[in-house]
PDB file of C-alpha atoms in Angstrom:
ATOM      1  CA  UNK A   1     -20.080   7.743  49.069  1.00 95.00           C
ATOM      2  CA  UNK A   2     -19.887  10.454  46.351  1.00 97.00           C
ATOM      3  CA  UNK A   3     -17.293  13.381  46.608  1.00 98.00           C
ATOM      4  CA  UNK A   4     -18.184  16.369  44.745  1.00 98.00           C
ATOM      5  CA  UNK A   5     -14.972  19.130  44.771  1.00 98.00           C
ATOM      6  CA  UNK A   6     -15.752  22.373  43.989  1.00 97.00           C
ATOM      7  CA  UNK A   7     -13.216  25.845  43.719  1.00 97.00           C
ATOM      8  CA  UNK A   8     -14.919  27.616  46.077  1.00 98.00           C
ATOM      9  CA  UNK A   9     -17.846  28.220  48.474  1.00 98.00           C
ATOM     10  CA  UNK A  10     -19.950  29.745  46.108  1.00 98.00           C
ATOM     11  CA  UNK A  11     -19.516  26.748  43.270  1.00 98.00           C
ATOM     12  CA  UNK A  12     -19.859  24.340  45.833  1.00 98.00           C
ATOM     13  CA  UNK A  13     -23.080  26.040  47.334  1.00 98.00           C
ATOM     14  CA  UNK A  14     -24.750  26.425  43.925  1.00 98.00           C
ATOM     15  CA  UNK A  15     -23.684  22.432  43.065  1.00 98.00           C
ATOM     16  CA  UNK A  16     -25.458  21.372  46.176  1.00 98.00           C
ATOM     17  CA  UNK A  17     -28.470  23.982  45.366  1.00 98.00           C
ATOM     18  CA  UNK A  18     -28.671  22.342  41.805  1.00 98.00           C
ATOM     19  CA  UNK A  19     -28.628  18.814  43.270  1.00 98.00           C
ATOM     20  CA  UNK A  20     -31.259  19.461  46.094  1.00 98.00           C
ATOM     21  CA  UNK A  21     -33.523  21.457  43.294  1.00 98.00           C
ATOM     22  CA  UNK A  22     -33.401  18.791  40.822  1.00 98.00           C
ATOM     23  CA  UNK A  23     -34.542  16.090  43.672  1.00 98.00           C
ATOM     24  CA  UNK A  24     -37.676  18.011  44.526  1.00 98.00           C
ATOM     25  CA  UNK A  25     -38.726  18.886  41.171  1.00 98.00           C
ATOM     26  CA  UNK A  26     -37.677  15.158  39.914  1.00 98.00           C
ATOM     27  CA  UNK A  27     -40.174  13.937  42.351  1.00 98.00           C
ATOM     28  CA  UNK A  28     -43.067  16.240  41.322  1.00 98.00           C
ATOM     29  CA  UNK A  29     -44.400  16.594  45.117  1.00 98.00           C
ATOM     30  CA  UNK A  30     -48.270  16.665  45.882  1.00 98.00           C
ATOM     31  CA  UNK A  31     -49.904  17.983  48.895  1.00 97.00           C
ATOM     32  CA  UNK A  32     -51.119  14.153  49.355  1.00 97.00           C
ATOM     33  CA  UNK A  33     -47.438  13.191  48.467  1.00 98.00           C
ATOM     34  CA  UNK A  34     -45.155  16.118  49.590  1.00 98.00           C
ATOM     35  CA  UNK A  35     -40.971  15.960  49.164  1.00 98.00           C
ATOM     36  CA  UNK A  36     -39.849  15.489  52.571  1.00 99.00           C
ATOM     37  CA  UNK A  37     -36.600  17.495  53.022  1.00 98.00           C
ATOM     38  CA  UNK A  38     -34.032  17.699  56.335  1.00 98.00           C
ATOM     39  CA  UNK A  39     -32.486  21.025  56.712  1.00 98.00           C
ATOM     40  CA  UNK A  40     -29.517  21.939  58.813  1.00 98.00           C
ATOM     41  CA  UNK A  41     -28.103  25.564  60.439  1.00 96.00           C
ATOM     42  CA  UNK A  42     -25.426  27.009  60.997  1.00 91.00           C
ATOM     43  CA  UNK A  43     -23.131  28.819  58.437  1.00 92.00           C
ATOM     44  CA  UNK A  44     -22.003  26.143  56.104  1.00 96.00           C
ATOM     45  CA  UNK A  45     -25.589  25.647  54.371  1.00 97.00           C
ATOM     46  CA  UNK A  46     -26.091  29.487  54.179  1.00 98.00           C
ATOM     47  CA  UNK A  47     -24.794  29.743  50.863  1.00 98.00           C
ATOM     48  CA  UNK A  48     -27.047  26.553  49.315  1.00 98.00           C
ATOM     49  CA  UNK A  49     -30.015  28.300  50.921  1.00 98.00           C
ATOM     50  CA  UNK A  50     -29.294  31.264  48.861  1.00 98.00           C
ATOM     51  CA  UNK A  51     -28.913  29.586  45.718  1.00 98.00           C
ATOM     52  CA  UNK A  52     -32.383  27.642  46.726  1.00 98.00           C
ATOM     53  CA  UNK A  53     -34.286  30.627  47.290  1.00 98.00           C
ATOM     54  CA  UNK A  54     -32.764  32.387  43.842  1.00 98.00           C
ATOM     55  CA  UNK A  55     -34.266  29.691  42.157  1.00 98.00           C
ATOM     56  CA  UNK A  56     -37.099  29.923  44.056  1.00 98.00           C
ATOM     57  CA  UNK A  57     -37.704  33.979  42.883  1.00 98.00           C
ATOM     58  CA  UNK A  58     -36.569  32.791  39.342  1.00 98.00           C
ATOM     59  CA  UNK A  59     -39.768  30.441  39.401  1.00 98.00           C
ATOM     60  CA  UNK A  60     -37.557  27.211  38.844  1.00 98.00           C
ATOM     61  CA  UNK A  61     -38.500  25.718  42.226  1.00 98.00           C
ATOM     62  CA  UNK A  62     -41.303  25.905  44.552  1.00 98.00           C
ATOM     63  CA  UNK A  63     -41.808  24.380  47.769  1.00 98.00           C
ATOM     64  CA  UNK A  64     -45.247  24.703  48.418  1.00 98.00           C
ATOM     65  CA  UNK A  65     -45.130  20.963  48.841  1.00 98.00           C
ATOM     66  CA  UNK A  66     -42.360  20.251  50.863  1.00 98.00           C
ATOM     67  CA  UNK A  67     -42.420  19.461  54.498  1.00 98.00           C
ATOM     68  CA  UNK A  68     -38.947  20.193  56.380  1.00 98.00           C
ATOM     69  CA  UNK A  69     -37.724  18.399  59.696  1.00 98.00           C
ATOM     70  CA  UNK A  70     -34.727  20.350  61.051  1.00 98.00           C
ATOM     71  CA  UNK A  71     -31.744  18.571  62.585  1.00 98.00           C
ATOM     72  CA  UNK A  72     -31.347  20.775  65.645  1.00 97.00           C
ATOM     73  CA  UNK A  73     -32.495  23.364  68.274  1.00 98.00           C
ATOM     74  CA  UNK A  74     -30.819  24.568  71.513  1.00 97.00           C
ATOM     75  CA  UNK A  75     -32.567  23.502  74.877  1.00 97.00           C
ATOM     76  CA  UNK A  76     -34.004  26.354  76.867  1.00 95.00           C
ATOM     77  CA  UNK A  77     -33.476  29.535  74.256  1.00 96.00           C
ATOM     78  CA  UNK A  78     -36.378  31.158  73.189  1.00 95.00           C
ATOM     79  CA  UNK A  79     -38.017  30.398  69.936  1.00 95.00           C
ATOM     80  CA  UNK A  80     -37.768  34.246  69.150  1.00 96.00           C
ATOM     81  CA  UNK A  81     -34.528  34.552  70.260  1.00 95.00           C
ATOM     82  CA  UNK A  82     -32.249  36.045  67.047  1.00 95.00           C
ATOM     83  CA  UNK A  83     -29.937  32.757  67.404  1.00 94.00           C
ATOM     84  CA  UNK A  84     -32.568  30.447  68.026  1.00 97.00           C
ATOM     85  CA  UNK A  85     -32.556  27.884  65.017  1.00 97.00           C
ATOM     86  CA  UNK A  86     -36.104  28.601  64.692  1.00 98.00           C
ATOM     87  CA  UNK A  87     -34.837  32.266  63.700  1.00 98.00           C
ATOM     88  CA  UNK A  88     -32.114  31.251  62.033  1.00 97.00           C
ATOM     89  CA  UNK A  89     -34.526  29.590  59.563  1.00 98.00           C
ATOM     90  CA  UNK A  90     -37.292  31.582  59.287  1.00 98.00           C
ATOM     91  CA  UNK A  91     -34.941  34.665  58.868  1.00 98.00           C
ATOM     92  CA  UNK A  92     -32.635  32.663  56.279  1.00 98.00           C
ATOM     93  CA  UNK A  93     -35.009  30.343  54.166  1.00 98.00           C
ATOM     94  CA  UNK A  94     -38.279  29.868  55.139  1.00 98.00           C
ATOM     95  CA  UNK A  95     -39.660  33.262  54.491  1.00 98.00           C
ATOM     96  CA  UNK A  96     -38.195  33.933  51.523  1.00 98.00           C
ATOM     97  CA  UNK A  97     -40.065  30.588  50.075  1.00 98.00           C
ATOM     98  CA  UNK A  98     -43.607  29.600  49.902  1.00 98.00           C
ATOM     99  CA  UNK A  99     -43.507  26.972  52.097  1.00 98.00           C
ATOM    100  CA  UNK A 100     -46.457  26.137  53.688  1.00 98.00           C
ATOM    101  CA  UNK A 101     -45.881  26.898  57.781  1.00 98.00           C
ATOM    102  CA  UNK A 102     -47.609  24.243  58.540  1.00 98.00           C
ATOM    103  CA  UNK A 103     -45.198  22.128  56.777  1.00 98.00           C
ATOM    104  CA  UNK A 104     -42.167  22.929  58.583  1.00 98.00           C
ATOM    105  CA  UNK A 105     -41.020  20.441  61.973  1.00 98.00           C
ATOM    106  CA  UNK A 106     -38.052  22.510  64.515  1.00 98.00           C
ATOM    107  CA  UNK A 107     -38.008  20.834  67.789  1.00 98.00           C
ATOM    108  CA  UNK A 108     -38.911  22.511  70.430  1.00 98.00           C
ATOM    109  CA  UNK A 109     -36.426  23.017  72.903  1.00 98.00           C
ATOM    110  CA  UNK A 110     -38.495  24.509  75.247  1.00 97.00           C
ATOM    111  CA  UNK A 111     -41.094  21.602  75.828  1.00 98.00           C
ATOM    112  CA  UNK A 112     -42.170  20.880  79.417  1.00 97.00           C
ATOM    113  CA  UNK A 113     -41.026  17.097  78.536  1.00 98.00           C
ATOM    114  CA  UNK A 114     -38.224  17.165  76.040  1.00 98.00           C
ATOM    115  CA  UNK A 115     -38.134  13.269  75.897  1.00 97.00           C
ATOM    116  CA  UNK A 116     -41.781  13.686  74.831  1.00 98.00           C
ATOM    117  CA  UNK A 117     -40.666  15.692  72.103  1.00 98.00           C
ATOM    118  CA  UNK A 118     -38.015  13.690  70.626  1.00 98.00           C
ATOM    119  CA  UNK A 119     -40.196  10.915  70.821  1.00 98.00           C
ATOM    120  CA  UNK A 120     -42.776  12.729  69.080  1.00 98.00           C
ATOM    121  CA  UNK A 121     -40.460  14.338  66.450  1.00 98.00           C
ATOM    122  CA  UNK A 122     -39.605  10.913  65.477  1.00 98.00           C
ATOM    123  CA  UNK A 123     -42.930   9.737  65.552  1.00 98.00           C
ATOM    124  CA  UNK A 124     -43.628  12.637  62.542  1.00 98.00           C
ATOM    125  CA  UNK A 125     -41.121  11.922  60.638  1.00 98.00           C
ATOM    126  CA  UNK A 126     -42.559   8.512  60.023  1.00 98.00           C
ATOM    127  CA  UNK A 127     -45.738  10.064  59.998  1.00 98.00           C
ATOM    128  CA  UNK A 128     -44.502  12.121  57.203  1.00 98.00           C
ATOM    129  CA  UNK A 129     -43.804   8.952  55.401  1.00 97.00           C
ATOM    130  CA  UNK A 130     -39.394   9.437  56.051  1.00 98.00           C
ATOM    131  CA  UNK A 131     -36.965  12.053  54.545  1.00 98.00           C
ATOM    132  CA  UNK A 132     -36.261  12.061  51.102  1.00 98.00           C
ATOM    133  CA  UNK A 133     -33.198  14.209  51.304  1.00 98.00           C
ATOM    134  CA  UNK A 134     -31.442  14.912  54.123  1.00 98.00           C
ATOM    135  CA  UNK A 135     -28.986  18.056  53.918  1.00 98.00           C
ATOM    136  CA  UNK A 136     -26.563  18.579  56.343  1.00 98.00           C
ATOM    137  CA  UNK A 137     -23.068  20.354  57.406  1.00 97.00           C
ATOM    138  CA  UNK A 138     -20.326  18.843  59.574  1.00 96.00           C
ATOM    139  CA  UNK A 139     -18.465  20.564  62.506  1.00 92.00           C
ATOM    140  CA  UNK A 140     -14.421  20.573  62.417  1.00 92.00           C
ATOM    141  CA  UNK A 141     -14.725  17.708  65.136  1.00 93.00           C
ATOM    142  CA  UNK A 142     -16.654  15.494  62.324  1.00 95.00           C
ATOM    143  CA  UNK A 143     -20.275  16.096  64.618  1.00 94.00           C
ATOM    144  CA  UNK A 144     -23.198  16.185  62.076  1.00 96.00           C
ATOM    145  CA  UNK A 145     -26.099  17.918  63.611  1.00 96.00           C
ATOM    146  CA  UNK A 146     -25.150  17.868  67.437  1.00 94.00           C
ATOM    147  CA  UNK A 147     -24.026  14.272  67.390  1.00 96.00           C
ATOM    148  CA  UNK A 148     -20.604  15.124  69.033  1.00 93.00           C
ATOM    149  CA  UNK A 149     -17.360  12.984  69.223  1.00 93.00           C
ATOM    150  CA  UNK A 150     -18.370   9.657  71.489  1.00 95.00           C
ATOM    151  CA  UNK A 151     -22.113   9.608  70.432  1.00 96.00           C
ATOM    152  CA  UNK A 152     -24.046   6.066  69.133  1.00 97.00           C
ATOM    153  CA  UNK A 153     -23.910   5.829  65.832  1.00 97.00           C
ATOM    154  CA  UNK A 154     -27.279   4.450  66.280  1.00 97.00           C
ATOM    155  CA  UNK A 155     -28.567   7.404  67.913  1.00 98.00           C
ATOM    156  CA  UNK A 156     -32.301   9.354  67.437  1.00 98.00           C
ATOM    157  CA  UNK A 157     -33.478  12.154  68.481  1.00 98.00           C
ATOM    158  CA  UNK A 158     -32.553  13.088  71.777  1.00 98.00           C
ATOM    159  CA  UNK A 159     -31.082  15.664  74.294  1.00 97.00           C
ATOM    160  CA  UNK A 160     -27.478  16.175  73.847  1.00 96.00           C
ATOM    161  CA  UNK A 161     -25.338  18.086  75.711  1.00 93.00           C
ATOM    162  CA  UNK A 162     -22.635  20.184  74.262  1.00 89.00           C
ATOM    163  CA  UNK A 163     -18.971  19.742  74.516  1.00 86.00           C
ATOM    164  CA  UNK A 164     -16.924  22.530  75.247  1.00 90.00           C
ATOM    165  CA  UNK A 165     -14.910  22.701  71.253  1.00 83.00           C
ATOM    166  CA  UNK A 166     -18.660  23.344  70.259  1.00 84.00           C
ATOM    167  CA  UNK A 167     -19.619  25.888  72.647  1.00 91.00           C
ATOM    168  CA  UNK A 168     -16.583  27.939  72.001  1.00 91.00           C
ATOM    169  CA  UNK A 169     -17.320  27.771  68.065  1.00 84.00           C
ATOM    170  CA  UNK A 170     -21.068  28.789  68.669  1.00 86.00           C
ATOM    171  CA  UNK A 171     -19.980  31.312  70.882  1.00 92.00           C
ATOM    172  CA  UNK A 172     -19.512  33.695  67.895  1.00 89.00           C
ATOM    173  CA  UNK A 173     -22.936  33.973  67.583  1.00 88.00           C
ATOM    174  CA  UNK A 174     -23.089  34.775  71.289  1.00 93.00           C
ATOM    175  CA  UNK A 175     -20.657  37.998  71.089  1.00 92.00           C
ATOM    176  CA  UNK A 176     -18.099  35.136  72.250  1.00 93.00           C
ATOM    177  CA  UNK A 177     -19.506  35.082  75.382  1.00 94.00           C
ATOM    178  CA  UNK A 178     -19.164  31.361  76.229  1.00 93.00           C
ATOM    179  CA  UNK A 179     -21.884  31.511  79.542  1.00 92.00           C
ATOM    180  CA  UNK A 180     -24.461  33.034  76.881  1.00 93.00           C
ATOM    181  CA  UNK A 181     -24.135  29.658  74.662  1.00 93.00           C
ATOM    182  CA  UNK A 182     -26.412  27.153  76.094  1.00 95.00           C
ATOM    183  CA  UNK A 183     -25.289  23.874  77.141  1.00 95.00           C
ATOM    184  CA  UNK A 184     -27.679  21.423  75.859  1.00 96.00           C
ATOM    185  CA  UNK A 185     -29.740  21.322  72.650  1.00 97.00           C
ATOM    186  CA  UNK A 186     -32.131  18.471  70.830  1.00 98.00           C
ATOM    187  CA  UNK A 187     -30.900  17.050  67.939  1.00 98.00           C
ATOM    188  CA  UNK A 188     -32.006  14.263  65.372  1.00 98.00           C
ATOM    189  CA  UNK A 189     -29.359  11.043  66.022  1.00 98.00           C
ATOM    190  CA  UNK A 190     -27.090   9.531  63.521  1.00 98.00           C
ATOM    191  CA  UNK A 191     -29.488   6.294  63.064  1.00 98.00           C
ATOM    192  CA  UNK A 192     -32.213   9.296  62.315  1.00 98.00           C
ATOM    193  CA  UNK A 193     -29.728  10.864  59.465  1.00 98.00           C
ATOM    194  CA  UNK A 194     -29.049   7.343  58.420  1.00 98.00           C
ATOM    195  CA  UNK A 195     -32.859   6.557  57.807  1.00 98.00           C
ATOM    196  CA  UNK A 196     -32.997   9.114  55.225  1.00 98.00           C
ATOM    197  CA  UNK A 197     -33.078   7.566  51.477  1.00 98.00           C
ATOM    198  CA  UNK A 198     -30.864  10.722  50.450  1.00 98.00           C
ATOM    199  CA  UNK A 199     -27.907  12.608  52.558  1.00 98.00           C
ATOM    200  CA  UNK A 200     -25.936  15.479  51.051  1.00 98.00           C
ATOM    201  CA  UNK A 201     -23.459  17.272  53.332  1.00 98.00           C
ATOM    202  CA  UNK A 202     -21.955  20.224  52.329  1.00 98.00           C
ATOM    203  CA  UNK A 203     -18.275  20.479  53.947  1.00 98.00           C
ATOM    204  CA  UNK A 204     -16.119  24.064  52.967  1.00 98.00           C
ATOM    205  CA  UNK A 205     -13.125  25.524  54.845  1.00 98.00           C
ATOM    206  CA  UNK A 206      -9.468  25.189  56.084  1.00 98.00           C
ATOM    207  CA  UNK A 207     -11.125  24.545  59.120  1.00 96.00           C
ATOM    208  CA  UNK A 208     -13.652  21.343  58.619  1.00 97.00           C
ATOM    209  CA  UNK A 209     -10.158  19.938  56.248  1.00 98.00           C
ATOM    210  CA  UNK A 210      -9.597  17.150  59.433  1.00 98.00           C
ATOM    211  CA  UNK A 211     -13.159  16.344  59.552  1.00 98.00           C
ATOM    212  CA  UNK A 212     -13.545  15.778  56.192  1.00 98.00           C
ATOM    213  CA  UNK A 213     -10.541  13.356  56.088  1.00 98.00           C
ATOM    214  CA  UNK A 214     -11.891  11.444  58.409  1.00 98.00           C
ATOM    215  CA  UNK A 215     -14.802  11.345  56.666  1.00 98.00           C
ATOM    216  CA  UNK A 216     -13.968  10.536  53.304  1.00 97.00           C
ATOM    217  CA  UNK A 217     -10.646   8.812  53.908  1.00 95.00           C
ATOM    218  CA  UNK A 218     -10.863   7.558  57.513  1.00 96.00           C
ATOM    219  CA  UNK A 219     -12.070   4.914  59.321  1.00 97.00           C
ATOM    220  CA  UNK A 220     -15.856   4.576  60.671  1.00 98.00           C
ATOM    221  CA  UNK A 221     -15.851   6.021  64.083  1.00 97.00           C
ATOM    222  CA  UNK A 222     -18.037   7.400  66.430  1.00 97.00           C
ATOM    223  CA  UNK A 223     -15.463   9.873  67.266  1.00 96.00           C
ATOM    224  CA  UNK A 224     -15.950  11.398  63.519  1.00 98.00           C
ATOM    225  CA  UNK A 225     -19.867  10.247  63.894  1.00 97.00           C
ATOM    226  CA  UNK A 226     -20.323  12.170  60.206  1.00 98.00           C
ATOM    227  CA  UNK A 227     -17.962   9.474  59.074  1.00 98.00           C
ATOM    228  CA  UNK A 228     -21.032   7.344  59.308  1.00 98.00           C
ATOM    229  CA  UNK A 229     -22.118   8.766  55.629  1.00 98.00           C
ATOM    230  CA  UNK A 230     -19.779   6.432  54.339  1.00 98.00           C
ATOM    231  CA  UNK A 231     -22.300   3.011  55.252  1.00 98.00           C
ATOM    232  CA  UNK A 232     -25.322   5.212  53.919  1.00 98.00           C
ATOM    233  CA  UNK A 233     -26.037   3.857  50.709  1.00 98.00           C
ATOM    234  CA  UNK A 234     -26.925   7.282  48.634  1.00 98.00           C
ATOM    235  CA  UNK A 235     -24.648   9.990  50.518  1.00 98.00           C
ATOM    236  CA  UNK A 236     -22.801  12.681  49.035  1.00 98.00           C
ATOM    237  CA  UNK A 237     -20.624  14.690  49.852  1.00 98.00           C
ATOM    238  CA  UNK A 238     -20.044  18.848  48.278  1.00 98.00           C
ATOM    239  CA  UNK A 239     -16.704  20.379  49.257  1.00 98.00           C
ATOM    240  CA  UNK A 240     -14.734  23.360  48.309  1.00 98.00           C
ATOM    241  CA  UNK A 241     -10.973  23.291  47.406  1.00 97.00           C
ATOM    242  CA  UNK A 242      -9.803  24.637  51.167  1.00 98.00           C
ATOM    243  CA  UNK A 243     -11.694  21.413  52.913  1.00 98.00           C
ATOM    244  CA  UNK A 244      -9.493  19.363  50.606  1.00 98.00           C
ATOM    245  CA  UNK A 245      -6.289  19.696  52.569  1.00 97.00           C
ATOM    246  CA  UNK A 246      -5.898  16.741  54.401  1.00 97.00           C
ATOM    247  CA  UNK A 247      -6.838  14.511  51.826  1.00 97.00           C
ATOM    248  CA  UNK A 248      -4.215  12.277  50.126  1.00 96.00           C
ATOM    249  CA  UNK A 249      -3.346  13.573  46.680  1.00 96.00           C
ATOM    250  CA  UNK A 250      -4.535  10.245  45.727  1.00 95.00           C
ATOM    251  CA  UNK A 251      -7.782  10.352  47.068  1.00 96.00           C
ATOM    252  CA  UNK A 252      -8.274  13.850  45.909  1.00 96.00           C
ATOM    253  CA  UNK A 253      -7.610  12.725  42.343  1.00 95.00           C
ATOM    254  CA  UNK A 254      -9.792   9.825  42.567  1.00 95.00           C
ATOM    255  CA  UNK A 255     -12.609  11.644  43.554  1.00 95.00           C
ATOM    256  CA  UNK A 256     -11.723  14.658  40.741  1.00 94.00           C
ATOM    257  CA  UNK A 257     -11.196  11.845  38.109  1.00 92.00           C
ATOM    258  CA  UNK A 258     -14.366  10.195  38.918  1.00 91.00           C
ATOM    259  CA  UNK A 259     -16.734  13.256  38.087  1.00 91.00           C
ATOM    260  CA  UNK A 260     -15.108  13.966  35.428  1.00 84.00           C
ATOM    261  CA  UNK A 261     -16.179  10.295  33.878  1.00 71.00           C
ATOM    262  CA  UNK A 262     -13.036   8.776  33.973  1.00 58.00           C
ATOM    263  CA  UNK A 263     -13.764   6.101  36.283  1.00 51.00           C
TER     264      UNK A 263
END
């Protein structure tokens, strides 16, 4: 696992931005060939979307052959609902960039058979020949995409319902009205994350500074399932300074130390 430590949100946002440009453009994408790119919500990636899309208006980056498979999607909530995550992207990335809408995968939380459609959103990612670069954020529990506390590390795409620490956190988005926060949602598994030949998880806040102990410094545990990253072969890890706080000072040397080339 690599650490990456940034200052602040906004370094740590444009360091992730840099790394996920680079990728695509590295791998010169084709419509026979496109960059296949997982892409997470809530309000930790916000700030690497931004930096995408500025590089995107600067001509630096295009994504006109990139398909996206998102991690999530609440069960039951309209797709045009304002905190659907089919909103949340559209309003946030996708239509500020010229992808192509044909190339971007949200599950559908309102299928008539929602085992059908996690079956079938696996079935495309394969199709789609895997993800290249899986993005992701981490709740202060350690869940990465709605793989809560207790879930297989094993897991794919499934239906998941929602444990009450997470309903009370979305519930900001909800005008903290816990009964308007559905209770279920469909989410890609760990095993699904895992499959991935790239992860980068972006990690920033007081708040997520437990998590990312455990995550970094911790054991393996399917009560941190994010800790996972650490038996994925090219993860990485972006973090600001206030995420750092539970971290030994030795481990938060090590990790300094080693960026800077002296390990």
């Amino acid at each position: 696992m690599r650490v990456i430590i940034e200052p602040t949100y906004e370094r740590m946002s444009q360091w992730a931005a840099d790394y996920v440009a680079k990728r695509i453009i590295d791998a010169k994408p084709t419509a026979e060939k496109p960059f296949v790119l997982g892409c997470p919500t809530g309000s930790s990636p916000l700030g690497l979307y931004k930096a995408l899309i500025k590089k995107y208006e600067a001509g630096e980056l295009s994504f006109e052959n990139v398909v996206t498979f998102n991690m999530d999607e609440y069960v039951h909530l309209p797709e045009e609902h304002p905190e659907s995550y089919h909103s949340f992207m559209w309003k946030n990335f996708f239509s500020q960039i010229d992808i192509k809408p044909e190339n971007v995968h949200i599950l559908n939380g309102n299928a008539a058979d929602l085992q059908q459609e996690c079956e079938a959103y696996e079935k495309a990612i394969e199709a789609a020949g895997g993800i290249d670069l899986f993005m992701g954020g981490v709740g202060p529990d350690g869940h990465l995409a709605f793989n809560e506390p207790g879930s297989s590390l094993a897991s794919k795409t499934r239906i998941k319902t929602l444990t009450t620490d997470t309903i009370i956190a979305n519930s900001r988005f909800f005008d903290y009205d816990m009964n308007l926060v559905p209770k279920q949602a469909l989410t890609v598994g760990i095993g699904t994350v895992m499959a991935a030949k790239e992860v980068l998880l972006v990690c920033n806040g007081h708040h997520k500074a437990r998590a990312l102990q455990h995550i970094v410094d911790g054991e393996v545990s399917h009560k941190w399932t994010a800790s996972m990253l650490q038996m994925h072969p090219h993860s990485i890890v972006v973090c600001d300074e206030a995420a750092c706080d539970e971290l030994t000072v030795g481990t938060y040397k090590y990790y300094l130390d080693k960026e800077r080339g002296n390990l």
